[in-house]
Structures are given as C-alpha cells and as structure tokens.
C-alpha cells in the first residue's frame, strides 16, 4: 500500500455521509473507548494529536468497509466556544446546510437531538 | 407530446427493478461504494455536500401537468418540498434518501419519467428549443429529432462507456435558444437552398467547462434520413479516439480541437461511408410515428388581438409589463407562449416548491393544452396560451409568487447550485445571484437596462454556463476564501461566443458593485436601442475593463 495521504493539520474531526440517508455524520465518543456516528457537529470528537487522528482514521476505514458511511475524511477545525468549526468554508457548509436556506439542514437542527424527530 | 409505447415502458420498468436490486445489494454490503458509484450515477444519483441528489430527466424540457404534479408529490413525500430546475432542463431533488430512491423511480415510471443517463459518461438528456413547435422563427419542430435521439441513445450498448459525458441539443429556429454551439453535438434544422429540403447543420465539439469551445460545423446539410448513422459515425470516432487517460481532456471538443475540425469531419465522413446506413437509420415509419406525437394541438381559430387582454393591459401597468416581458409571439393567431420566471427576487434561481409546481401544472392543464416546458435558463413555459387567458394566469401566478416580470433581464440569472449544495463546487453561486437580484430589483431600472444575461457557475465545470453569459461569474477558491472571476461578452445564441476575463477575482460582497459599474459603462455608451451585448461587441472590452479596475476592493 502506498504511504497514507498527507493528513490535514490538527486538531481535526472525522465526517462522512450516512450510506442510507446521505446525511452528514461525525465521529463522536461513545462508551468507554468507543466511537459512533452522530449527526450533531457539536458532539464530534476532536483529535488533537497523532494518536487520536489515527484512531479516527482507523474508525473511518472500518466504517467504510462495513458499509455504514461513504466519503469519510478528516477535516481540520478550530475550536470556537468549545465547538469544533471547520477551517475551510466548504466543510463549514457541511456542518450547517445551504447558506441560502437557513431553515434546512443542521443549522435548522435537522437530525440533531433533542429535535422531536431524529 | 410523446407517449411511451410498450418498449419504452418495459425499458424504464426493467431499469427501476434493476436499480432497486443494486440499491439493495449496496445496502446489504454485496456492492462496495466503488462498485456502486458508476451504477448510481447511471441512474442520476449523486452524493452531494449535505445529502444524496437525484437528477430526473425532462427530455427536451417537455412535461405535462400529470408529470409535474408527480414531481411535486415526490418533492413533498421524499424531499424537502422543493426541486431545482437545471440548465439541462432537468429537475434535481437535493435531499432524497438512498433507501427511498427505488420508490421514487417507481413513481417517475408511473408518469413516463426516469433518471436514466442523467449522469455518467454516456449520451445525456437531449435538450431543445423551449419554444419548439410554437416559435414563429421555426422551420420545423426539433422535438421529433430529440425524441428519436433519446430512443436511439437510451442504453445504446456501444456508447454506454464513452471517454466522457456527451450532450446533444437541437433547434429548428433561427434564433438559437438551445445553446447548440456549446454542445458536444449541436443540430440546427435548416432548409437546403437548392432543394428546400429540411436538413441538419451539424456542429461538433462545443462545450463549456474548464476548456470552453464553440462547436465547429462539420456538415452543412445532412439529410434528415441519415441522422442516426451520422451521429453513430461521430460517436464512434470519438469513442475510439477520444482520450481516456485524462478526464480533463476527454471531451470530444478536445479531440476536435487537437486534430482540427476538418480532420475530425474527414474521419467522421469515412466512418459514415463505412457504416451500413439503412440498418442504423430509423425506419421512416417509426420516424413518422414519433413525429405524429408532436403534431400541432387542436388550436381554436381566434382573432389575432384579444380585447380582454388589451383592456387588462390598459388598466394595469404591472400586468402590461409582465405581458411585455414574459410572453413570446406564437405561430398561431390569438395564442402566446408564457415564460414563468423562477427567478423571483430572493429565491434560488430555478427552485420551485411543490405548491408552485402544482399551481403551474393546474395552469398548464387549464390554459396550455396540458403542456409545459422547462428552459435551459431555469424557467418554465406555458407554450399554448390564449391571449384572453393571460390576465387570469397572471393573477394565479402572482398568488404563487411566480409573476416576476424579468425574462431575459438582468435579474433572470442562470445559476448552478454552487457550494450551497454541490460537492464539486469551489464557491457559492446562489447568494451571488440573490445579491445581484437585490441590487437591480427596481423594475424600472431593469427595463431601462434591457436584455442582459448574467450566468453564474460555482466551479470551473460551468454548469451555470458562465462562459456564454453576457456577464459571466465564476466562483473559485482563492487562499481559503470564495473569489469571483468576471467575464464579459459571452453569448449563448446563434452568435455564440466565449466571454473574456475582465480582471482579477473579487470577493463575494464586491460582485454587485462590479456588475453595477459594467452596466453603467453600457448605459453611458450605448447607441439608440443598442442591447448590452451589441454594445460590448462594438466597444470591445477596454472601457469595461477600465471601469472594472475602479471597483473598490475590500482587500488588496
């Protein structure tokens, strides 16, 4: 296998699209030492060092193989008010939704608890 | 309008069943994403930024009321209550779930629609003049040709894995409203000067994207009967010789450019001579069967002037203005073609809600002989409207927020979805369109400026046709922010031209002021009744460039 592609600068989060729904999902801490997908960008696990980033990468590879998500990759972020915010505007839109439709997507709370329908 | 025969019906139903099975195999893990991706793309399913996207073919932009209502239903039941009409006259839903797509395809098949070949390296949905069959400047209706090509190209085994996508447009009119010269193949119906027989002028190698090219004419007068064999010859030369090693050099325009139009034409003619024409060309009976579906509908005999209309115009200036801007002369006296603007200020260009789709479907059924069209400029058309019905139509459209009188004007902006939706985009398009619409919202001002086509793409792939915009705007990323490159002098019509870059990129908030300055040069310099694009042609780029350079910049 070729050497791994150059990793984005840290800190970073892992995002992907859910296979079934297409929604943007984020890897979050779940249970002791575990990871699971969440639709809430605020809950995304922030990897600040190489070990944490490798863990996210391993999770991405397993989940792609397991056919639960597609298009999984790390995104470099800045912490703003304790929340991870992607540094690049493209990825910021993925955590928000269409900028011309504030009534749609994550910015409108879609798929994010405690919305009534998840 | 064309109706499916048993073969069409079976073909589409079989494809729905096949794709449903492929989705099931993807979901149970038998197909990996790498295996599934080309299959989903063949059926119009993309993965975009926030969700999957489903692209539904509207062949040559023609729909009936039942079909549009079904699209409204799908939008409501499986999406977010709206859809987006594209520059290929297709409809895109932005939020479908993969698990629902087989059900959606079933609903589409119920109304003789599908998503086949709306993506992938194959022959895409064929587009045509949106005033086909009704335009006064038309020699012959292009839709029978478009339908014949649809049937020939659907599932064509030899051309299912071309080097790259392949787009065909057809027009039968003097004015090119189908952007034929920016297509891989553009067909223009014209009469042979000696025989008066209707033939095709065939151009090849047009296209936008990162290497924009205007198509070159390779045949001046192709007899109609030879169409499919000639298309087959073009596609075969391209399929064999088009580049597969570099995606950015794989379109036929690159091949035509590299070997030259003359040499390309020579190879096509040699292939055409080798082909067994009669076995490829459509049976004249089949051609006649298809053409019969597009026979003119049963028009009433009406006076050329409607007193009802004239009285309403005299009484209501806003209505009069809408009639002036949004209607087009019809072949048949007493009728007109109405263009419904999907560009009301503040909306995403080309978006329509399910409720609006139902309103338009009702209008088409009641007032337009159950027919409507989608235009490449992302608007809708009621093609067969009695003049006297215009006041009622205008009132209903007004209630639905669809009575904007801006067709062909500065706010009738073509825009791709851009980075608000598209995974390929490098910058947003829709907010730029909205900001320009806001800047030029004043109706009087729009009228004073006259015809002006602004086209915006959110990346170099140019779905928003920016290269052929009178003013083109291309959204790029520059050092981590969105940056917009402005071009001037493009033309999508029969005098097709690629616009030229005016200067360095602008920040999003600087774009409306830049457009303002360009327009100001035009208003100051124009001759009596000279349109924007004519003035640009006469003046050249220099005065516009000078004004552009004075645009205040936020950052150096």
XYZ file of C-alpha atoms in Angstrom:
674
model
C 0.000 0.000 0.000
C 1.165 3.474 -0.754
C 2.044 5.749 2.111
C -1.015 7.347 3.675
C -2.026 10.626 2.100
C -0.811 13.638 3.993
C -3.070 14.231 6.945
C -4.826 17.554 7.483
C -3.404 19.784 10.208
C -4.679 19.020 13.691
C -6.948 19.461 15.539
C -9.358 17.630 13.272
C -12.693 15.854 13.268
C -13.936 12.962 11.132
C -17.001 13.466 8.989
C -18.780 11.315 6.416
C -22.162 10.834 4.773
C -24.518 8.202 6.099
C -24.913 5.480 3.487
C -28.677 5.118 3.801
C -29.721 8.723 4.281
C -26.828 10.692 2.867
C -26.814 12.965 5.945
C -23.510 14.362 7.125
C -22.348 12.463 10.203
C -19.463 12.979 12.617
C -17.450 10.523 14.647
C -18.132 11.038 18.367
C -17.024 9.321 21.538
C -19.401 6.557 22.553
C -18.986 4.417 25.631
C -15.600 3.568 27.045
C -13.033 3.951 24.293
C -15.619 3.557 21.549
C -16.677 5.708 18.612
C -20.059 6.131 16.950
C -21.604 8.445 14.380
C -23.620 11.470 15.359
C -25.476 13.978 13.196
C -24.561 16.764 15.603
C -21.304 18.546 14.685
C -21.034 19.942 18.216
C -20.540 16.381 19.501
C -17.755 15.491 17.064
C -14.678 14.082 18.731
C -11.738 16.439 18.284
C -8.417 14.761 17.572
C -5.610 16.981 18.786
C -2.680 14.588 18.426
C -1.493 11.909 16.021
C -2.750 9.044 18.148
C -6.271 10.465 18.239
C -6.194 11.187 14.492
C -5.034 7.627 13.779
C -7.923 6.330 15.833
C -10.371 8.371 13.756
C -8.722 7.146 10.548
C -8.980 3.537 11.669
C -12.650 4.071 12.522
C -13.250 5.646 9.088
C -11.628 2.706 7.304
C -13.641 0.165 9.287
C -16.908 2.001 8.772
C -16.297 2.379 5.027
C -15.597 -1.345 4.854
C -18.677 -2.005 6.953
C -20.829 -0.017 4.514
C -22.363 2.298 7.054
C -20.972 5.529 5.628
C -19.428 6.927 2.453
C -16.938 9.700 1.750
C -15.331 9.718 5.218
C -12.391 12.059 5.773
C -10.685 14.194 8.397
C -11.354 17.925 8.479
C -9.162 20.441 10.241
C -11.006 22.628 12.681
C -10.679 25.465 15.136
C -12.407 25.367 18.499
C -14.861 28.242 18.776
C -16.683 28.477 22.073
C -15.761 24.862 22.736
C -17.314 23.697 19.429
C -15.288 22.377 16.525
C -15.643 24.621 13.463
C -14.001 23.555 10.189
C -11.370 25.972 8.998
C -12.380 25.642 5.359
C -15.635 27.222 4.235
C -16.617 24.154 2.218
C -16.570 21.909 5.265
C -18.264 24.578 7.352
C -21.244 24.335 4.984
C -21.310 20.591 5.624
C -21.779 21.278 9.321
C -24.518 23.837 8.663
C -26.528 23.287 5.474
C -27.226 25.504 2.453
C -26.465 29.133 3.331
C -29.439 30.337 1.316
C -31.825 28.086 3.255
C -31.285 28.585 6.988
C -34.496 26.612 7.501
C -32.811 23.428 6.232
C -30.003 21.188 7.374
C -28.057 21.084 10.589
C -28.310 24.828 11.113
C -32.066 24.199 11.485
C -31.403 21.397 13.939
C -32.236 18.590 11.491
C -31.311 15.186 12.829
C -29.798 16.736 15.921
C -31.114 15.763 19.374
C -33.216 16.872 21.135
C -35.228 17.627 17.963
C -38.535 15.736 18.223
C -37.803 13.502 15.234
C -34.310 12.136 14.834
C -46.397 15.092 -26.583
C -44.637 11.770 -26.882
C -46.226 8.846 -25.016
C -44.341 5.708 -24.102
C -45.015 2.631 -26.165
C -44.701 -0.854 -24.692
C -40.929 -0.929 -25.328
C -40.290 2.381 -23.591
C -42.469 1.298 -20.686
C -40.713 -2.033 -20.310
C -37.260 -0.486 -20.640
C -37.934 2.003 -17.849
C -39.658 -0.522 -15.554
C -36.831 -3.009 -16.009
C -34.322 -0.330 -15.136
C -36.240 0.580 -11.972
C -36.208 -3.088 -10.917
C -32.533 -3.414 -11.766
C -31.558 -0.317 -9.807
C -33.751 -1.311 -6.846
C -31.776 -4.551 -6.748
C -28.483 -2.672 -6.973
C -29.502 -0.411 -4.072
C -30.476 -3.468 -2.027
C -27.108 -5.050 -2.757
C -25.335 -1.843 -1.801
C -27.251 -1.689 1.471
C -26.529 -5.306 2.364
C -22.866 -4.793 1.590
C -22.626 -7.011 -1.523
C -21.621 -3.963 -3.544
C -18.882 -1.632 -2.355
C -19.146 2.117 -2.938
C -16.586 1.836 -5.728
C -18.741 -0.755 -7.455
C -21.987 1.036 -6.761
C -20.984 4.580 -7.714
C -20.989 4.095 -11.506
C -24.314 2.276 -11.213
C -25.962 5.004 -9.183
C -24.593 7.679 -11.498
C -26.163 5.878 -14.471
C -29.428 6.427 -12.647
C -28.969 10.060 -11.732
C -27.985 9.555 -8.075
C -25.149 11.761 -6.831
C -23.713 12.253 -3.380
C -23.566 15.969 -2.679
C -22.479 18.017 0.308
C -25.419 17.501 2.621
C -27.201 14.530 1.101
C -27.769 12.460 -1.999
C -29.115 14.269 -5.031
C -31.420 12.798 -7.651
C -31.413 14.214 -11.177
C -34.567 13.495 -13.145
C -34.537 13.736 -16.926
C -37.024 16.036 -18.578
C -36.420 15.041 -22.201
C -36.132 18.167 -24.340
C -37.749 20.050 -21.487
C -41.282 18.903 -22.210
C -43.696 17.986 -19.417
C -47.419 17.583 -18.941
C -49.453 18.516 -15.878
C -49.597 14.977 -14.546
C -45.815 14.684 -14.650
C -45.231 17.992 -12.901
C -47.748 17.031 -10.215
C -45.877 13.784 -9.697
C -42.645 15.746 -9.262
C -44.446 17.925 -6.714
C -45.597 14.804 -4.872
C -42.096 13.310 -4.831
C -40.724 16.619 -3.553
C -43.186 16.598 -0.726
C -43.099 12.925 0.180
C -39.403 12.173 -0.210
C -37.636 15.523 -0.245
C -37.997 18.946 1.353
C -40.902 20.268 -0.645
C -38.964 21.811 -3.496
C -36.891 20.958 -6.536
C -34.304 22.704 -8.683
C -34.612 23.051 -12.468
C -31.225 22.889 -14.151
C -29.526 24.249 -17.248
C -30.045 20.822 -18.886
C -33.784 21.284 -18.328
C -33.720 18.513 -15.740
C -35.094 18.578 -12.211
C -32.923 17.881 -9.201
C -34.008 16.935 -5.720
C -31.448 17.860 -3.099
C -32.357 15.660 -0.147
C -33.531 12.178 -1.164
C -32.533 9.192 0.944
C -30.855 6.324 -0.860
C -33.327 3.881 0.637
C -36.231 5.845 -0.929
C -34.815 6.172 -4.419
C -36.270 2.912 -5.804
C -39.732 4.073 -4.694
C -39.146 7.478 -6.288
C -38.074 5.857 -9.571
C -41.274 3.791 -9.475
C -43.363 6.948 -9.092
C -41.493 8.506 -12.004
C -42.082 5.448 -14.198
C -45.805 5.783 -13.439
C -45.739 9.080 -15.351
C -43.283 8.022 -18.068
C -40.237 9.620 -16.484
C -36.864 8.373 -15.309
C -33.336 9.358 -14.311
C -31.528 7.213 -16.858
C -28.428 8.774 -18.406
C -28.681 11.988 -16.439
C -25.120 11.346 -15.317
C -22.143 9.220 -16.245
C -20.052 9.046 -19.397
C -22.915 8.483 -21.793
C -25.231 10.471 -24.030
C -27.165 12.729 -21.661
C -30.665 14.098 -21.759
C -31.186 15.733 -25.169
C -32.259 19.362 -24.965
C -34.171 21.501 -27.456
C -35.545 24.976 -28.030
C -38.108 25.588 -25.276
C -40.378 27.262 -27.810
C -40.318 24.172 -30.034
C -43.480 23.877 -32.068
C -44.698 27.368 -31.251
C -41.937 29.805 -32.211
C -42.576 31.999 -35.212
C -38.972 31.783 -36.353
C -39.058 27.996 -36.508
C -38.586 25.955 -39.676
C -39.505 22.674 -38.073
C -40.238 21.323 -34.592
C -36.958 19.930 -33.153
C -38.680 17.575 -30.695
C -39.245 14.615 -33.048
C -35.487 14.707 -33.673
C -34.759 14.977 -29.954
C -37.112 12.093 -29.188
C -35.562 9.953 -31.915
C -32.123 10.622 -30.418
C -33.452 9.834 -26.941
C -34.659 6.442 -28.131
C -31.507 5.705 -30.105
C -29.159 6.756 -27.304
C -31.003 5.174 -24.366
C -28.982 2.170 -23.313
C -27.003 2.258 -26.569
C -24.527 -0.570 -25.932
C -21.638 0.919 -27.885
C -21.922 4.346 -26.286
C -22.557 3.495 -22.645
C -18.919 3.989 -21.607
C -17.696 6.934 -23.605
C -14.470 8.718 -22.659
C -16.655 11.392 -21.028
C -20.210 12.697 -20.925
C -21.867 13.687 -24.178
C -24.518 16.349 -24.666
C -26.725 16.970 -27.684
C -29.061 19.912 -28.341
C -31.472 20.511 -31.226
C -33.125 23.625 -32.561
C -35.384 24.251 -35.506
C -35.423 28.024 -35.228
C -33.420 30.988 -36.491
C -32.668 32.217 -33.005
C -30.674 29.654 -31.058
C -32.451 29.297 -27.724
C -30.924 25.870 -27.038
C -27.246 26.916 -26.802
C -26.491 24.386 -29.547
C -22.987 25.689 -30.191
C -21.903 24.897 -26.635
C -22.841 21.221 -27.013
C -20.832 18.151 -27.968
C -23.225 17.940 -30.897
C -25.499 20.793 -31.907
C -28.148 20.193 -34.535
C -29.884 23.012 -36.343
C -32.727 22.274 -38.710
C -32.419 24.347 -41.860
C -33.564 24.266 -45.454
C -31.240 23.333 -48.260
C -31.045 26.382 -50.536
C -31.431 24.336 -53.738
C -33.829 21.575 -52.836
C -35.685 23.374 -49.995
C -35.465 20.060 -48.199
C -35.135 20.253 -44.402
C -31.648 19.159 -43.332
C -29.441 19.368 -40.263
C -26.482 21.611 -39.795
C -24.253 19.537 -37.547
C -21.748 21.147 -35.211
C -19.393 19.166 -33.022
C -17.017 19.939 -30.198
C -18.754 22.757 -28.395
C -18.692 22.749 -24.643
C -18.068 24.839 -21.569
C -16.214 23.561 -18.505
C -12.551 24.245 -17.984
C -11.793 24.432 -21.706
C -14.681 26.308 -23.291
C -15.124 25.851 -27.036
C -17.687 26.866 -29.607
C -18.813 23.933 -31.756
C -17.483 23.644 -35.315
C -19.794 22.866 -38.197
C -18.830 19.523 -39.714
C -21.801 19.122 -42.055
C -23.818 21.970 -43.524
C -26.748 19.989 -44.836
C -27.200 16.486 -43.510
C -30.301 14.830 -44.981
C -32.740 14.078 -42.180
C -32.929 10.408 -43.032
C -29.197 9.986 -42.379
C -29.256 11.430 -38.868
C -28.688 8.338 -36.745
C -25.976 6.878 -38.948
C -24.169 10.208 -38.941
C -24.463 10.548 -35.161
C -23.219 6.989 -34.852
C -20.205 7.862 -37.009
C -19.388 10.899 -34.822
C -19.778 8.931 -31.609
C -17.710 6.063 -32.962
C -14.810 8.323 -33.939
C -14.999 9.962 -30.519
C -15.353 6.679 -28.651
C -12.276 5.254 -30.358
C -10.085 8.323 -30.430
C -11.220 10.472 -27.519
C -8.762 10.496 -24.647
C -9.371 8.238 -21.691
C -6.089 8.945 -19.920
C -7.017 12.419 -18.744
C -10.517 13.301 -17.609
C -9.898 16.964 -18.351
C -9.022 16.235 -21.954
C -11.622 13.570 -22.592
C -14.498 15.556 -24.076
C -14.967 15.464 -27.834
C -14.175 19.182 -28.014
C -10.550 18.385 -27.146
C -10.312 15.777 -29.896
C -11.857 18.176 -32.422
C -9.509 20.907 -31.253
C -6.410 18.717 -31.331
C -6.871 17.176 -34.756
C -8.817 20.103 -36.205
C -12.436 20.257 -37.304
C -11.567 19.386 -40.905
C -9.704 16.238 -39.989
C -12.382 15.272 -37.494
C -15.042 15.743 -40.173
C -12.967 13.675 -42.609
C -12.779 10.784 -40.155
C -16.496 11.042 -39.446
C -17.314 11.018 -43.149
C -15.052 7.990 -43.669
C -16.780 6.150 -40.832
C -20.175 7.263 -42.094
C -19.346 5.851 -45.530
C -18.362 2.518 -43.964
C -21.479 2.209 -41.852
C -24.497 0.357 -43.114
C -26.788 3.388 -43.066
C -30.098 1.641 -43.667
C -29.544 -0.720 -40.739
C -28.848 2.182 -38.366
C -31.117 4.961 -39.575
C -34.605 4.930 -38.165
C -37.350 3.294 -40.175
C -39.327 6.100 -41.863
C -42.489 4.620 -40.384
C -41.051 4.915 -36.898
C -39.930 8.472 -37.609
C -43.456 9.293 -38.753
C -44.926 7.596 -35.680
C -42.744 9.735 -33.394
C -43.425 12.914 -35.364
C -47.173 12.355 -35.079
C -46.943 12.812 -31.312
C -45.679 16.320 -31.873
C -48.325 17.341 -34.369
C -49.733 20.769 -33.501
C -52.504 20.513 -30.898
C -56.098 21.452 -31.679
C -55.884 25.225 -31.595
C -59.018 27.339 -31.748
C -59.492 29.869 -34.502
C -59.042 33.138 -32.690
C -58.651 36.786 -33.626
C -55.038 37.958 -33.552
C -55.932 40.574 -30.953
C -57.828 39.915 -27.735
C -59.986 42.760 -26.458
C -59.976 41.192 -22.980
C -56.197 41.277 -22.949
C -55.956 44.808 -24.306
C -58.410 46.125 -21.720
C -56.497 44.425 -18.889
C -53.210 45.829 -20.158
C -54.613 49.316 -20.330
C -55.996 49.039 -16.802
C -52.984 47.526 -15.066
C -49.409 48.638 -15.795
C -47.836 45.797 -13.773
C -49.762 43.252 -15.783
C -48.927 45.059 -19.020
C -45.268 44.963 -18.098
C -45.382 41.224 -17.381
C -47.085 40.585 -20.737
C -44.444 42.639 -22.489
C -41.532 40.839 -20.837
C -42.733 37.281 -20.213
C -44.679 36.385 -23.354
C -43.389 35.357 -26.767
C -45.105 35.585 -30.132
C -46.811 32.337 -31.116
C -47.186 30.758 -34.552
C -50.931 30.657 -34.167
C -53.013 33.865 -34.077
C -54.669 34.556 -30.735
C -52.123 32.477 -28.825
C -48.917 33.252 -26.973
C -46.192 31.407 -25.083
C -45.812 32.452 -21.451
C -42.475 32.149 -19.678
C -42.893 31.764 -15.927
C -39.934 33.211 -14.105
C -38.369 31.002 -11.451
C -36.219 33.992 -10.532
C -38.312 36.000 -8.102
C -36.035 38.214 -6.009
C -34.518 36.391 -3.080
C -35.122 32.843 -4.344
C -32.541 30.395 -5.611
C -32.679 30.586 -9.428
C -34.558 27.567 -10.790
C -36.042 26.446 -7.484
C -39.770 25.707 -7.328
C -41.759 24.458 -4.358
C -44.152 21.552 -4.662
C -47.018 24.017 -4.207
C -45.691 26.150 -7.069
C -45.287 23.068 -9.269
C -48.942 22.206 -8.646
C -50.028 25.735 -9.483
C -48.114 25.604 -12.754
C -49.463 22.109 -13.512
C -53.022 23.380 -12.982
C -52.364 26.336 -15.280
C -50.870 24.080 -17.956
C -53.896 21.816 -17.836
C -56.421 24.594 -17.861
C -54.791 27.113 -20.174
C -51.969 25.497 -22.151
C -53.373 22.303 -23.662
C -51.773 20.296 -20.856
C -48.244 21.122 -21.886
C -45.329 22.946 -20.374
C -41.622 23.318 -20.925
C -38.510 23.715 -18.865
C -35.950 26.163 -20.280
C -32.184 25.925 -20.040
C -32.397 29.331 -18.383
C -34.172 27.591 -15.476
C -37.644 28.946 -16.123
C -40.920 27.264 -17.107
C -43.042 27.875 -20.185
C -46.762 27.546 -20.881
C -46.457 27.154 -24.649
C -50.066 27.373 -25.870
C -51.928 30.140 -24.094
C -54.920 32.048 -25.489
C -54.248 35.781 -25.273
C -57.507 36.326 -23.456
C -56.453 33.975 -20.649
C -53.349 35.978 -19.745
C -54.999 38.102 -17.019
C -56.249 35.008 -15.161
C -52.884 33.271 -15.486
C -51.032 36.341 -14.221
C -53.292 36.596 -11.163
C -52.800 32.941 -10.288
C -49.040 33.172 -10.792
C -48.956 36.282 -8.616
C -50.629 34.412 -5.771
C -47.978 31.707 -6.086
C -45.088 34.201 -6.118
C -44.363 33.426 -9.768
C -45.337 36.616 -11.588
C -41.885 38.230 -11.726
C -41.618 40.191 -14.993
C -37.929 39.703 -15.682
C -37.407 37.187 -18.501
C -34.134 37.949 -20.294
C -33.363 40.847 -17.962
C -30.561 41.444 -15.501
C -32.300 39.557 -12.663
C -33.136 36.495 -14.803
C -29.857 34.947 -13.700
C -28.757 31.414 -14.552
C -27.082 29.870 -11.548
C -25.875 26.420 -10.662
C -26.497 25.215 -7.078
C -22.874 26.017 -6.217
C -21.320 25.296 -2.869
C -24.628 25.553 -1.055
C -25.327 22.033 -2.337
C -22.745 20.732 -4.784
C -19.805 18.579 -3.738
C -17.728 19.731 -6.724
C -18.270 23.455 -6.227
C -15.442 25.739 -5.214
C -17.645 28.668 -4.209
C -21.281 29.596 -3.726
C -23.439 30.763 -6.641
C -26.925 31.258 -5.255
C -26.110 34.066 -2.766
C -24.288 35.932 -5.546
C -27.368 35.684 -7.752
C -29.533 36.865 -4.887
C -27.272 39.843 -4.141
C -27.346 40.942 -7.798
C -31.104 40.493 -7.946
C -31.427 42.679 -4.894
C -29.145 45.330 -6.329
C -31.146 45.511 -9.565
C -34.574 44.844 -8.062
C -36.125 48.061 -9.337
C -38.357 47.117 -12.281
C -37.949 50.465 -13.993
C -34.200 50.126 -13.885
C -34.298 46.599 -15.264
C -36.411 47.855 -18.099
C -34.006 50.675 -18.793
C -31.086 48.236 -18.957
C -32.930 45.823 -21.239
C -31.811 42.326 -22.237
C -28.790 41.225 -20.231
C -27.854 37.652 -19.371
C -25.840 37.055 -16.221
C -24.742 33.459 -15.686
C -23.030 32.132 -12.576
C -21.095 28.906 -12.015
C -19.724 27.798 -8.676
C -16.800 25.962 -10.258
C -14.887 25.532 -13.477
C -17.266 22.802 -14.679
C -19.543 25.658 -15.736
C -22.996 24.154 -15.141
C -24.136 27.767 -14.788
C -22.936 28.499 -18.370
C -20.857 31.481 -17.205
C -18.650 31.369 -20.310
C -21.611 32.260 -22.524
C -23.136 34.830 -20.193
C -23.148 38.410 -21.438
C -21.677 38.812 -17.997
C -20.269 35.580 -16.600
C -19.352 34.960 -12.992
C -17.156 32.059 -11.944
C -16.782 31.211 -8.285
C -13.363 29.903 -7.250
C -11.433 29.423 -4.080
C -8.503 31.725 -3.584
C -6.372 31.456 -0.464
C -9.174 29.966 1.583
C -11.953 32.361 0.596
C -14.513 32.498 -2.172
C -13.350 34.566 -5.123
C -15.322 35.523 -8.226
C -13.938 35.963 -11.707
C -15.978 38.167 -14.042
C -16.124 37.602 -17.802
C -17.708 39.793 -20.426
C -19.016 39.325 -23.945
C -20.138 35.711 -23.899
C -23.173 34.773 -25.952
C -25.278 31.621 -25.821
C -27.214 32.309 -29.013
C -26.608 31.918 -32.725
C -23.645 34.293 -32.427
C -22.154 32.055 -29.759
C -19.066 33.461 -28.082
C -16.951 32.802 -25.016
C -16.620 35.712 -22.622
C -13.271 37.231 -21.736
C -11.947 37.776 -18.236
C -12.159 41.394 -17.102
C -9.615 41.348 -14.330
C -8.598 39.822 -11.008
C -11.110 37.941 -8.888
C -13.430 39.723 -6.498
C -14.694 38.939 -3.033
C -18.372 37.972 -2.920
C -19.510 41.295 -1.487
C -17.730 43.205 -4.275
C -19.562 41.464 -7.107
C -22.800 43.536 -7.219
C -20.831 46.794 -7.365
C -18.695 45.401 -10.179
C -21.795 44.457 -12.172
C -23.125 47.921 -11.479
C -20.028 49.504 -12.982
C -20.153 47.340 -16.064
C -23.801 48.224 -16.572
C -23.027 51.915 -16.040
C -20.481 51.858 -18.897
C -23.109 50.308 -21.129
C -25.782 52.848 -20.190
C -23.375 55.706 -20.798
C -22.021 54.436 -24.095
C -24.909 52.684 -25.788
C -26.382 53.867 -29.026
C -30.094 54.192 -29.553
C -31.783 50.823 -28.882
C -28.443 49.044 -28.704
C -28.533 45.983 -26.455
C -25.877 45.260 -23.847
C -24.185 42.518 -25.841
C -24.234 44.569 -29.052
C -22.622 47.458 -27.199
C -19.942 45.151 -25.781
C -19.213 43.881 -29.292
C -18.951 47.383 -30.683
C -16.957 48.908 -27.832
C -14.685 45.999 -27.052
C -13.507 45.162 -23.566
C -11.386 48.238 -22.871
C -13.946 50.668 -21.383
C -15.435 47.898 -19.250
C -12.018 46.813 -18.057
C -11.203 50.363 -17.060
C -14.409 50.641 -15.041
C -13.842 47.217 -13.532
C -10.452 48.226 -12.269
C -12.048 51.024 -10.297
C -14.201 48.638 -8.278
C -13.306 49.288 -4.653
C -11.593 46.231 -3.215
C -12.022 45.072 0.334
C -8.587 43.510 0.312
C -5.583 44.187 -1.878
